[in-house]
């Protein structure tokens, strides 16, 4: 009887063990990846660098291209008021989905010579993301950022913008030079398909951009970096543009907003429309739509739509959705819904591309550098190339936004380079060439002082100066990383819309 019991116990033990092994195998997800090729992690960083919705409410409004007369969740540049729920957008997207991923790629590829090019690509893109962040907020976490997983740094310290710029300039120089044509090609890269020449041109074009940011605070260094960038090799055509492509699965963020609940809330600002009309700029017809006779949002229908430049009317600044009604009446409009908008079937459609660094912008920066005597080459030629490139770039938004060659030639003939007015002319063109790239338009406006815009006269503003100079830190960051935030504030200045970033000297 004892033997039978022992045999039975042994049998049950074996059966139990077998069942546990089978159950254990059932709990294993056989299709879930245990590792990810780091090129796909870089791709996630790339696609998440597309413009955030907050740029519509702040950056693009500050430079007076698109504004809204409405308040509530879209309160911002239209009232020159702080809205930390909105100013947090870029911070959260870039730190969570861009910096985290580029940092991960850099860590994974550091000791792998077969992935050298991927590492340099990640360094270049990380420098771009950090430049955008520090230009927007000033002092930010930099040296300890993105190290939450690798080093368990969950409350990173903030670094002075001057130190950030010094390092990211080094990163751009080193990474661009270290790209190797003979190394394996990262064909999975969604930006350039692993084309090392294009990545190198992007790196040096960003170096030029970073250098020109220093034109007020350190002109000698700006001159040096502009020359180094040109020698290294910047973008050569629109084929080199750093552009994020959107599709039905990954739609354009600004397009989502302007085709969704806020479709009837954003309008082209009068300073932007007036300037394009005054110079007979064919880009107005490529960008704008006006719903003639629309008395409400639902009346913004296709049969009322016109892209005729002569019929566009920009919304003046300084009004809310009540006071602007009288202005619309004075201008002969049915309502404020009949002001011009960015065409959401073309430049602001759901699948419109997002342009982040372009050949047009690069040529215009070279035009300024040449006008200052900082680089070789003709400022007039760089200027012409830049304007032409942006006009040709419009077709990439939509075939309906393409500008005919004769219209481009006519504009260039009537608005040729003027040596005596070079800086204003070049940077006003840069303003246009950065349309819908709010962060870059805002940064270059503060750096250059152009275009010459009249301050928004809306009463009850949160600013004491003429224009918003930076965006404020997110509430969540103030809450969980308060010691480091306060250290940054004590060094940089008050956490408000008036405080200037390091390179934006008065």
PDB file of C-alpha atoms in Angstrom, residues 132-432:
ATOM      1  CA  UNK A 132      14.113  73.373 -30.758  1.00  0.00           C
ATOM      2  CA  UNK A 133      13.466  72.806 -27.055  1.00  0.00           C
ATOM      3  CA  UNK A 134      16.049  75.262 -25.751  1.00  0.00           C
ATOM      4  CA  UNK A 135      15.066  77.900 -28.306  1.00  0.00           C
ATOM      5  CA  UNK A 136      11.501  77.611 -27.039  1.00  0.00           C
ATOM      6  CA  UNK A 137      12.009  77.429 -23.270  1.00  0.00           C
ATOM      7  CA  UNK A 138      15.587  78.586 -22.597  1.00  0.00           C
ATOM      8  CA  UNK A 139      17.398  76.584 -19.905  1.00  0.00           C
ATOM      9  CA  UNK A 140      16.294  72.948 -20.049  1.00  0.00           C
ATOM     10  CA  UNK A 141      17.482  69.480 -19.000  1.00  0.00           C
ATOM     11  CA  UNK A 142      20.209  68.564 -21.474  1.00  0.00           C
ATOM     12  CA  UNK A 143      23.232  66.632 -20.192  1.00  0.00           C
ATOM     13  CA  UNK A 144      21.102  64.437 -17.916  1.00  0.00           C
ATOM     14  CA  UNK A 145      18.068  64.267 -20.224  1.00  0.00           C
ATOM     15  CA  UNK A 146      17.025  60.945 -21.746  1.00  0.00           C
ATOM     16  CA  UNK A 147      18.877  58.987 -19.090  1.00  0.00           C
ATOM     17  CA  UNK A 148      15.923  57.778 -17.058  1.00  0.00           C
ATOM     18  CA  UNK A 149      16.338  54.157 -18.138  1.00  0.00           C
ATOM     19  CA  UNK A 150      20.096  53.971 -18.672  1.00  0.00           C
ATOM     20  CA  UNK A 151      21.109  55.841 -15.488  1.00  0.00           C
ATOM     21  CA  UNK A 152      17.857  56.094 -13.501  1.00  0.00           C
ATOM     22  CA  UNK A 153      17.970  59.904 -13.626  1.00  0.00           C
ATOM     23  CA  UNK A 154      14.312  60.799 -13.276  1.00  0.00           C
ATOM     24  CA  UNK A 155      14.735  64.391 -12.088  1.00  0.00           C
ATOM     25  CA  UNK A 156      17.358  65.805 -14.441  1.00  0.00           C
ATOM     26  CA  UNK A 157      19.097  69.062 -13.692  1.00  0.00           C
ATOM     27  CA  UNK A 158      18.682  72.061 -15.985  1.00  0.00           C
ATOM     28  CA  UNK A 159      21.573  73.431 -18.018  1.00  0.00           C
ATOM     29  CA  UNK A 160      22.271  76.973 -19.143  1.00  0.00           C
ATOM     30  CA  UNK A 161      21.411  77.579 -22.780  1.00  0.00           C
ATOM     31  CA  UNK A 162      24.915  78.821 -23.526  1.00  0.00           C
ATOM     32  CA  UNK A 163      26.340  75.476 -22.358  1.00  0.00           C
ATOM     33  CA  UNK A 164      23.699  73.593 -24.303  1.00  0.00           C
ATOM     34  CA  UNK A 165      24.562  75.422 -27.502  1.00  0.00           C
ATOM     35  CA  UNK A 166      28.274  74.816 -27.014  1.00  0.00           C
ATOM     36  CA  UNK A 167      27.694  71.077 -26.744  1.00  0.00           C
ATOM     37  CA  UNK A 168      25.072  70.622 -29.442  1.00  0.00           C
ATOM     38  CA  UNK A 169      27.316  72.525 -31.875  1.00  0.00           C
ATOM     39  CA  UNK A 170      30.083  70.048 -31.032  1.00  0.00           C
ATOM     40  CA  UNK A 171      27.623  67.196 -31.549  1.00  0.00           C
ATOM     41  CA  UNK A 172      26.626  68.463 -34.990  1.00  0.00           C
ATOM     42  CA  UNK A 173      30.238  68.935 -36.053  1.00  0.00           C
ATOM     43  CA  UNK A 174      31.413  65.563 -34.788  1.00  0.00           C
ATOM     44  CA  UNK A 175      28.431  63.521 -35.955  1.00  0.00           C
ATOM     45  CA  UNK A 176      28.345  65.070 -39.430  1.00  0.00           C
ATOM     46  CA  UNK A 177      32.075  64.407 -39.905  1.00  0.00           C
ATOM     47  CA  UNK A 178      31.815  60.852 -38.539  1.00  0.00           C
ATOM     48  CA  UNK A 179      29.199  59.664 -41.047  1.00  0.00           C
ATOM     49  CA  UNK A 180      30.982  57.073 -43.193  1.00  0.00           C
ATOM     50  CA  UNK A 181      30.048  56.256 -46.775  1.00  0.00           C
ATOM     51  CA  UNK A 182      31.691  52.823 -46.506  1.00  0.00           C
ATOM     52  CA  UNK A 183      29.707  51.750 -43.441  1.00  0.00           C
ATOM     53  CA  UNK A 184      26.492  49.694 -43.665  1.00  0.00           C
ATOM     54  CA  UNK A 185      23.526  51.711 -44.966  1.00  0.00           C
ATOM     55  CA  UNK A 186      20.540  52.116 -42.666  1.00  0.00           C
ATOM     56  CA  UNK A 187      17.920  51.569 -45.351  1.00  0.00           C
ATOM     57  CA  UNK A 188      15.145  51.404 -42.740  1.00  0.00           C
ATOM     58  CA  UNK A 189      15.555  55.127 -41.953  1.00  0.00           C
ATOM     59  CA  UNK A 190      12.285  56.881 -42.860  1.00  0.00           C
ATOM     60  CA  UNK A 191      13.835  60.315 -43.357  1.00  0.00           C
ATOM     61  CA  UNK A 192      16.461  59.670 -46.030  1.00  0.00           C
ATOM     62  CA  UNK A 193      16.504  55.887 -46.453  1.00  0.00           C
ATOM     63  CA  UNK A 194      19.993  55.830 -44.999  1.00  0.00           C
ATOM     64  CA  UNK A 195      21.425  58.235 -47.584  1.00  0.00           C
ATOM     65  CA  UNK A 196      24.571  59.389 -45.792  1.00  0.00           C
ATOM     66  CA  UNK A 197      25.160  62.364 -48.075  1.00  0.00           C
ATOM     67  CA  UNK A 198      21.734  63.763 -47.194  1.00  0.00           C
ATOM     68  CA  UNK A 199      22.251  63.159 -43.491  1.00  0.00           C
ATOM     69  CA  UNK A 200      25.597  64.938 -43.659  1.00  0.00           C
ATOM     70  CA  UNK A 201      24.018  67.904 -45.462  1.00  0.00           C
ATOM     71  CA  UNK A 202      21.325  68.001 -42.789  1.00  0.00           C
ATOM     72  CA  UNK A 203      23.974  68.036 -40.064  1.00  0.00           C
ATOM     73  CA  UNK A 204      25.863  70.936 -41.598  1.00  0.00           C
ATOM     74  CA  UNK A 205      22.652  72.822 -42.387  1.00  0.00           C
ATOM     75  CA  UNK A 206      21.715  72.518 -38.725  1.00  0.00           C
ATOM     76  CA  UNK A 207      25.199  73.714 -37.820  1.00  0.00           C
ATOM     77  CA  UNK A 208      24.559  76.798 -39.967  1.00  0.00           C
ATOM     78  CA  UNK A 209      21.216  77.325 -38.228  1.00  0.00           C
ATOM     79  CA  UNK A 210      22.827  76.984 -34.796  1.00  0.00           C
ATOM     80  CA  UNK A 211      25.611  79.346 -35.780  1.00  0.00           C
ATOM     81  CA  UNK A 212      23.244  82.012 -37.045  1.00  0.00           C
ATOM     82  CA  UNK A 213      21.300  81.828 -33.770  1.00  0.00           C
ATOM     83  CA  UNK A 214      24.379  83.420 -32.209  1.00  0.00           C
ATOM     84  CA  UNK A 215      24.402  86.437 -34.534  1.00  0.00           C
ATOM     85  CA  UNK A 216      23.430  88.845 -31.739  1.00  0.00           C
ATOM     86  CA  UNK A 217      25.099  87.256 -28.736  1.00  0.00           C
ATOM     87  CA  UNK A 218      28.389  86.139 -30.331  1.00  0.00           C
ATOM     88  CA  UNK A 219      28.852  87.399 -33.928  1.00  0.00           C
ATOM     89  CA  UNK A 220      32.443  86.140 -34.182  1.00  0.00           C
ATOM     90  CA  UNK A 221      31.398  82.593 -33.312  1.00  0.00           C
ATOM     91  CA  UNK A 222      28.422  82.861 -35.649  1.00  0.00           C
ATOM     92  CA  UNK A 223      30.736  83.829 -38.503  1.00  0.00           C
ATOM     93  CA  UNK A 224      33.086  80.947 -37.735  1.00  0.00           C
ATOM     94  CA  UNK A 225      30.287  78.370 -37.659  1.00  0.00           C
ATOM     95  CA  UNK A 226      28.646  79.665 -40.840  1.00  0.00           C
ATOM     96  CA  UNK A 227      31.950  79.214 -42.671  1.00  0.00           C
ATOM     97  CA  UNK A 228      32.442  75.731 -41.246  1.00  0.00           C
ATOM     98  CA  UNK A 229      28.930  74.692 -42.249  1.00  0.00           C
ATOM     99  CA  UNK A 230      29.343  75.927 -45.798  1.00  0.00           C
ATOM    100  CA  UNK A 231      32.692  74.168 -46.111  1.00  0.00           C
ATOM    101  CA  UNK A 232      31.240  70.950 -44.691  1.00  0.00           C
ATOM    102  CA  UNK A 233      28.444  70.914 -47.257  1.00  0.00           C
ATOM    103  CA  UNK A 234      24.873  72.071 -46.658  1.00  0.00           C
ATOM    104  CA  UNK A 235      21.638  71.150 -48.449  1.00  0.00           C
ATOM    105  CA  UNK A 236      21.853  71.347 -52.231  1.00  0.00           C
ATOM    106  CA  UNK A 237      18.195  71.181 -53.317  1.00  0.00           C
ATOM    107  CA  UNK A 238      14.669  70.486 -52.084  1.00  0.00           C
ATOM    108  CA  UNK A 239      15.501  66.787 -52.364  1.00  0.00           C
ATOM    109  CA  UNK A 240      17.569  67.272 -49.184  1.00  0.00           C
ATOM    110  CA  UNK A 241      14.676  68.705 -47.136  1.00  0.00           C
ATOM    111  CA  UNK A 242      14.119  67.159 -43.708  1.00  0.00           C
ATOM    112  CA  UNK A 243      10.404  66.528 -44.046  1.00  0.00           C
ATOM    113  CA  UNK A 244       8.077  64.241 -42.104  1.00  0.00           C
ATOM    114  CA  UNK A 245       5.615  62.492 -44.416  1.00  0.00           C
ATOM    115  CA  UNK A 246       2.099  61.809 -43.193  1.00  0.00           C
ATOM    116  CA  UNK A 247      -0.496  59.296 -44.323  1.00  0.00           C
ATOM    117  CA  UNK A 248      -3.890  57.955 -43.300  1.00  0.00           C
ATOM    118  CA  UNK A 249      -2.351  56.106 -40.352  1.00  0.00           C
ATOM    119  CA  UNK A 250      -0.152  58.947 -39.155  1.00  0.00           C
ATOM    120  CA  UNK A 251      -1.815  62.242 -39.899  1.00  0.00           C
ATOM    121  CA  UNK A 252      -0.438  65.768 -39.701  1.00  0.00           C
ATOM    122  CA  UNK A 253      -1.008  67.202 -36.198  1.00  0.00           C
ATOM    123  CA  UNK A 254      -1.828  70.703 -37.409  1.00  0.00           C
ATOM    124  CA  UNK A 255      -3.991  69.207 -40.136  1.00  0.00           C
ATOM    125  CA  UNK A 256      -5.863  67.235 -37.495  1.00  0.00           C
ATOM    126  CA  UNK A 257      -6.640  70.405 -35.565  1.00  0.00           C
ATOM    127  CA  UNK A 258      -7.594  72.489 -38.588  1.00  0.00           C
ATOM    128  CA  UNK A 259      -9.803  69.723 -39.949  1.00  0.00           C
ATOM    129  CA  UNK A 260     -11.334  68.862 -36.583  1.00  0.00           C
ATOM    130  CA  UNK A 261     -13.009  70.698 -33.755  1.00  0.00           C
ATOM    131  CA  UNK A 262     -10.961  73.873 -34.297  1.00  0.00           C
ATOM    132  CA  UNK A 263     -11.512  74.063 -38.054  1.00  0.00           C
ATOM    133  CA  UNK A 264     -13.494  77.284 -37.785  1.00  0.00           C
ATOM    134  CA  UNK A 265     -11.313  78.934 -35.161  1.00  0.00           C
ATOM    135  CA  UNK A 266      -8.005  79.774 -36.879  1.00  0.00           C
ATOM    136  CA  UNK A 267      -7.515  82.438 -39.529  1.00  0.00           C
ATOM    137  CA  UNK A 268      -4.635  83.878 -41.514  1.00  0.00           C
ATOM    138  CA  UNK A 269      -3.442  87.024 -39.777  1.00  0.00           C
ATOM    139  CA  UNK A 270      -3.705  90.368 -41.545  1.00  0.00           C
ATOM    140  CA  UNK A 271       0.053  91.157 -41.379  1.00  0.00           C
ATOM    141  CA  UNK A 272       0.847  87.925 -43.231  1.00  0.00           C
ATOM    142  CA  UNK A 273      -1.878  88.278 -45.867  1.00  0.00           C
ATOM    143  CA  UNK A 274      -1.223  91.989 -46.354  1.00  0.00           C
ATOM    144  CA  UNK A 275       2.482  91.427 -46.921  1.00  0.00           C
ATOM    145  CA  UNK A 276       1.933  88.690 -49.501  1.00  0.00           C
ATOM    146  CA  UNK A 277      -0.644  90.817 -51.305  1.00  0.00           C
ATOM    147  CA  UNK A 278       1.582  93.906 -51.299  1.00  0.00           C
ATOM    148  CA  UNK A 279       4.351  92.021 -53.113  1.00  0.00           C
ATOM    149  CA  UNK A 280       2.038  90.030 -55.417  1.00  0.00           C
ATOM    150  CA  UNK A 281       3.445  86.882 -53.878  1.00  0.00           C
ATOM    151  CA  UNK A 282       1.994  83.806 -55.638  1.00  0.00           C
ATOM    152  CA  UNK A 283       2.368  81.804 -52.422  1.00  0.00           C
ATOM    153  CA  UNK A 284      -0.768  83.464 -51.074  1.00  0.00           C
ATOM    154  CA  UNK A 285      -2.842  81.621 -53.666  1.00  0.00           C
ATOM    155  CA  UNK A 286      -1.062  78.383 -52.745  1.00  0.00           C
ATOM    156  CA  UNK A 287      -1.715  78.787 -49.018  1.00  0.00           C
ATOM    157  CA  UNK A 288      -5.008  80.584 -48.493  1.00  0.00           C
ATOM    158  CA  UNK A 289      -8.702  79.917 -48.827  1.00  0.00           C
ATOM    159  CA  UNK A 290     -11.604  82.229 -48.041  1.00  0.00           C
ATOM    160  CA  UNK A 291     -15.216  81.172 -47.688  1.00  0.00           C
ATOM    161  CA  UNK A 292     -16.961  84.151 -49.248  1.00  0.00           C
ATOM    162  CA  UNK A 293     -20.249  84.989 -47.575  1.00  0.00           C
ATOM    163  CA  UNK A 294     -19.897  82.447 -44.762  1.00  0.00           C
ATOM    164  CA  UNK A 295     -21.960  83.609 -41.775  1.00  0.00           C
ATOM    165  CA  UNK A 296     -20.996  80.647 -39.598  1.00  0.00           C
ATOM    166  CA  UNK A 297     -18.649  77.692 -39.428  1.00  0.00           C
ATOM    167  CA  UNK A 298     -21.079  75.290 -41.137  1.00  0.00           C
ATOM    168  CA  UNK A 299     -21.324  77.761 -44.021  1.00  0.00           C
ATOM    169  CA  UNK A 300     -17.633  77.320 -44.808  1.00  0.00           C
ATOM    170  CA  UNK A 301     -18.527  75.058 -47.714  1.00  0.00           C
ATOM    171  CA  UNK A 302     -16.633  74.160 -50.878  1.00  0.00           C
ATOM    172  CA  UNK A 303     -18.958  76.194 -53.103  1.00  0.00           C
ATOM    173  CA  UNK A 304     -17.974  79.365 -51.190  1.00  0.00           C
ATOM    174  CA  UNK A 305     -14.222  78.676 -51.253  1.00  0.00           C
ATOM    175  CA  UNK A 306     -11.811  80.849 -53.226  1.00  0.00           C
ATOM    176  CA  UNK A 307      -8.021  80.818 -53.344  1.00  0.00           C
ATOM    177  CA  UNK A 308      -7.868  83.970 -55.476  1.00  0.00           C
ATOM    178  CA  UNK A 309      -5.121  86.113 -53.858  1.00  0.00           C
ATOM    179  CA  UNK A 310      -7.038  89.330 -54.519  1.00  0.00           C
ATOM    180  CA  UNK A 311     -10.015  88.098 -52.513  1.00  0.00           C
ATOM    181  CA  UNK A 312      -8.090  87.121 -49.396  1.00  0.00           C
ATOM    182  CA  UNK A 313      -8.685  89.130 -46.223  1.00  0.00           C
ATOM    183  CA  UNK A 314      -6.517  88.537 -43.174  1.00  0.00           C
ATOM    184  CA  UNK A 315      -7.874  88.844 -39.650  1.00  0.00           C
ATOM    185  CA  UNK A 316      -6.465  91.852 -37.762  1.00  0.00           C
ATOM    186  CA  UNK A 317      -4.980  91.300 -34.314  1.00  0.00           C
ATOM    187  CA  UNK A 318      -6.265  92.662 -31.020  1.00  0.00           C
ATOM    188  CA  UNK A 319      -9.814  91.334 -31.060  1.00  0.00           C
ATOM    189  CA  UNK A 320     -11.805  88.512 -29.531  1.00  0.00           C
ATOM    190  CA  UNK A 321     -14.706  86.676 -31.130  1.00  0.00           C
ATOM    191  CA  UNK A 322     -17.098  89.417 -30.048  1.00  0.00           C
ATOM    192  CA  UNK A 323     -15.186  92.583 -30.924  1.00  0.00           C
ATOM    193  CA  UNK A 324     -13.951  91.186 -34.243  1.00  0.00           C
ATOM    194  CA  UNK A 325     -17.531  90.977 -35.520  1.00  0.00           C
ATOM    195  CA  UNK A 326     -17.696  94.737 -35.999  1.00  0.00           C
ATOM    196  CA  UNK A 327     -14.372  94.659 -37.823  1.00  0.00           C
ATOM    197  CA  UNK A 328     -15.684  92.013 -40.198  1.00  0.00           C
ATOM    198  CA  UNK A 329     -18.758  94.138 -40.881  1.00  0.00           C
ATOM    199  CA  UNK A 330     -16.618  97.209 -41.586  1.00  0.00           C
ATOM    200  CA  UNK A 331     -14.622  95.165 -44.101  1.00  0.00           C
ATOM    201  CA  UNK A 332     -17.799  94.031 -45.851  1.00  0.00           C
ATOM    202  CA  UNK A 333     -17.636  90.429 -44.661  1.00  0.00           C
ATOM    203  CA  UNK A 334     -20.671  88.383 -43.702  1.00  0.00           C
ATOM    204  CA  UNK A 335     -18.981  87.401 -40.428  1.00  0.00           C
ATOM    205  CA  UNK A 336     -15.534  86.683 -39.057  1.00  0.00           C
ATOM    206  CA  UNK A 337     -15.906  83.181 -40.529  1.00  0.00           C
ATOM    207  CA  UNK A 338     -15.317  84.824 -43.917  1.00  0.00           C
ATOM    208  CA  UNK A 339     -11.725  85.840 -43.090  1.00  0.00           C
ATOM    209  CA  UNK A 340      -9.012  83.888 -44.918  1.00  0.00           C
ATOM    210  CA  UNK A 341      -7.691  80.612 -43.553  1.00  0.00           C
ATOM    211  CA  UNK A 342      -4.867  78.180 -44.264  1.00  0.00           C
ATOM    212  CA  UNK A 343      -6.433  75.871 -46.838  1.00  0.00           C
ATOM    213  CA  UNK A 344      -7.223  72.622 -45.015  1.00  0.00           C
ATOM    214  CA  UNK A 345      -7.639  70.776 -48.305  1.00  0.00           C
ATOM    215  CA  UNK A 346      -4.074  71.613 -49.385  1.00  0.00           C
ATOM    216  CA  UNK A 347      -1.359  72.969 -47.046  1.00  0.00           C
ATOM    217  CA  UNK A 348      -3.240  72.002 -43.868  1.00  0.00           C
ATOM    218  CA  UNK A 349      -4.766  68.722 -45.002  1.00  0.00           C
ATOM    219  CA  UNK A 350      -4.518  65.587 -42.878  1.00  0.00           C
ATOM    220  CA  UNK A 351      -1.734  64.102 -44.976  1.00  0.00           C
ATOM    221  CA  UNK A 352       0.238  67.302 -45.568  1.00  0.00           C
ATOM    222  CA  UNK A 353       3.986  66.971 -44.953  1.00  0.00           C
ATOM    223  CA  UNK A 354       5.750  68.744 -42.088  1.00  0.00           C
ATOM    224  CA  UNK A 355       8.907  70.609 -43.145  1.00  0.00           C
ATOM    225  CA  UNK A 356      11.481  70.959 -40.364  1.00  0.00           C
ATOM    226  CA  UNK A 357      14.771  71.911 -42.046  1.00  0.00           C
ATOM    227  CA  UNK A 358      14.744  72.963 -45.683  1.00  0.00           C
ATOM    228  CA  UNK A 359      16.987  73.948 -48.541  1.00  0.00           C
ATOM    229  CA  UNK A 360      15.053  77.229 -48.797  1.00  0.00           C
ATOM    230  CA  UNK A 361      15.754  78.140 -45.177  1.00  0.00           C
ATOM    231  CA  UNK A 362      19.393  77.114 -45.543  1.00  0.00           C
ATOM    232  CA  UNK A 363      19.928  79.282 -48.617  1.00  0.00           C
ATOM    233  CA  UNK A 364      18.335  82.277 -46.910  1.00  0.00           C
ATOM    234  CA  UNK A 365      20.607  81.839 -43.879  1.00  0.00           C
ATOM    235  CA  UNK A 366      23.570  81.738 -46.247  1.00  0.00           C
ATOM    236  CA  UNK A 367      22.235  84.903 -47.894  1.00  0.00           C
ATOM    237  CA  UNK A 368      22.328  86.658 -44.533  1.00  0.00           C
ATOM    238  CA  UNK A 369      25.771  85.275 -43.724  1.00  0.00           C
ATOM    239  CA  UNK A 370      27.054  86.457 -47.105  1.00  0.00           C
ATOM    240  CA  UNK A 371      25.435  89.883 -46.651  1.00  0.00           C
ATOM    241  CA  UNK A 372      27.315  90.175 -43.363  1.00  0.00           C
ATOM    242  CA  UNK A 373      30.569  89.167 -45.081  1.00  0.00           C
ATOM    243  CA  UNK A 374      30.809  85.924 -43.120  1.00  0.00           C
ATOM    244  CA  UNK A 375      30.856  83.408 -46.008  1.00  0.00           C
ATOM    245  CA  UNK A 376      31.921  83.303 -49.633  1.00  0.00           C
ATOM    246  CA  UNK A 377      29.359  83.467 -52.385  1.00  0.00           C
ATOM    247  CA  UNK A 378      26.783  85.928 -53.649  1.00  0.00           C
ATOM    248  CA  UNK A 379      24.126  87.015 -51.162  1.00  0.00           C
ATOM    249  CA  UNK A 380      21.868  87.787 -54.125  1.00  0.00           C
ATOM    250  CA  UNK A 381      22.257  84.257 -55.508  1.00  0.00           C
ATOM    251  CA  UNK A 382      21.605  82.640 -52.132  1.00  0.00           C
ATOM    252  CA  UNK A 383      18.560  84.857 -51.695  1.00  0.00           C
ATOM    253  CA  UNK A 384      17.144  83.994 -55.124  1.00  0.00           C
ATOM    254  CA  UNK A 385      17.795  80.292 -54.594  1.00  0.00           C
ATOM    255  CA  UNK A 386      16.025  80.371 -51.239  1.00  0.00           C
ATOM    256  CA  UNK A 387      12.902  82.147 -52.444  1.00  0.00           C
ATOM    257  CA  UNK A 388      12.651  79.975 -55.541  1.00  0.00           C
ATOM    258  CA  UNK A 389      13.141  76.804 -53.497  1.00  0.00           C
ATOM    259  CA  UNK A 390      10.290  77.635 -51.152  1.00  0.00           C
ATOM    260  CA  UNK A 391       7.961  78.467 -54.004  1.00  0.00           C
ATOM    261  CA  UNK A 392       8.825  75.144 -55.653  1.00  0.00           C
ATOM    262  CA  UNK A 393       8.425  73.403 -52.289  1.00  0.00           C
ATOM    263  CA  UNK A 394       4.748  74.408 -52.198  1.00  0.00           C
ATOM    264  CA  UNK A 395       3.905  71.661 -54.705  1.00  0.00           C
ATOM    265  CA  UNK A 396       5.013  69.115 -52.113  1.00  0.00           C
ATOM    266  CA  UNK A 397       2.041  70.081 -49.934  1.00  0.00           C
ATOM    267  CA  UNK A 398      -0.441  69.377 -52.686  1.00  0.00           C
ATOM    268  CA  UNK A 399      -0.551  69.604 -56.505  1.00  0.00           C
ATOM    269  CA  UNK A 400      -3.122  72.365 -56.045  1.00  0.00           C
ATOM    270  CA  UNK A 401      -0.500  74.476 -54.275  1.00  0.00           C
ATOM    271  CA  UNK A 402       2.069  74.236 -57.069  1.00  0.00           C
ATOM    272  CA  UNK A 403       3.313  77.606 -58.340  1.00  0.00           C
ATOM    273  CA  UNK A 404       3.967  78.043 -62.053  1.00  0.00           C
ATOM    274  CA  UNK A 405       7.446  78.940 -63.245  1.00  0.00           C
ATOM    275  CA  UNK A 406       6.334  82.179 -64.854  1.00  0.00           C
ATOM    276  CA  UNK A 407       4.804  83.308 -61.550  1.00  0.00           C
ATOM    277  CA  UNK A 408       8.041  82.504 -59.710  1.00  0.00           C
ATOM    278  CA  UNK A 409      10.108  84.386 -62.280  1.00  0.00           C
ATOM    279  CA  UNK A 410       7.782  87.395 -62.145  1.00  0.00           C
ATOM    280  CA  UNK A 411       7.978  87.579 -58.351  1.00  0.00           C
ATOM    281  CA  UNK A 412      11.763  87.329 -58.307  1.00  0.00           C
ATOM    282  CA  UNK A 413      12.058  90.044 -60.961  1.00  0.00           C
ATOM    283  CA  UNK A 414       9.811  92.385 -58.988  1.00  0.00           C
ATOM    284  CA  UNK A 415      11.326  91.560 -55.595  1.00  0.00           C
ATOM    285  CA  UNK A 416      15.002  91.107 -56.335  1.00  0.00           C
ATOM    286  CA  UNK A 417      17.729  91.268 -53.706  1.00  0.00           C
ATOM    287  CA  UNK A 418      18.362  94.721 -52.258  1.00  0.00           C
ATOM    288  CA  UNK A 419      21.786  95.161 -50.702  1.00  0.00           C
ATOM    289  CA  UNK A 420      20.754  98.240 -48.713  1.00  0.00           C
ATOM    290  CA  UNK A 421      17.831  96.364 -47.144  1.00  0.00           C
ATOM    291  CA  UNK A 422      19.353  92.900 -47.061  1.00  0.00           C
ATOM    292  CA  UNK A 423      18.735  91.726 -43.489  1.00  0.00           C
ATOM    293  CA  UNK A 424      15.090  92.751 -43.425  1.00  0.00           C
ATOM    294  CA  UNK A 425      14.404  91.385 -46.892  1.00  0.00           C
ATOM    295  CA  UNK A 426      16.134  88.051 -46.257  1.00  0.00           C
ATOM    296  CA  UNK A 427      14.529  87.419 -42.887  1.00  0.00           C
ATOM    297  CA  UNK A 428      11.087  88.446 -44.074  1.00  0.00           C
ATOM    298  CA  UNK A 429      11.450  85.785 -46.755  1.00  0.00           C
ATOM    299  CA  UNK A 430      12.603  83.368 -44.043  1.00  0.00           C
ATOM    300  CA  UNK A 431       9.374  84.153 -42.178  1.00  0.00           C
ATOM    301  CA  UNK A 432       7.370  83.121 -45.227  1.00  0.00           C
TER     302      UNK A 432
END
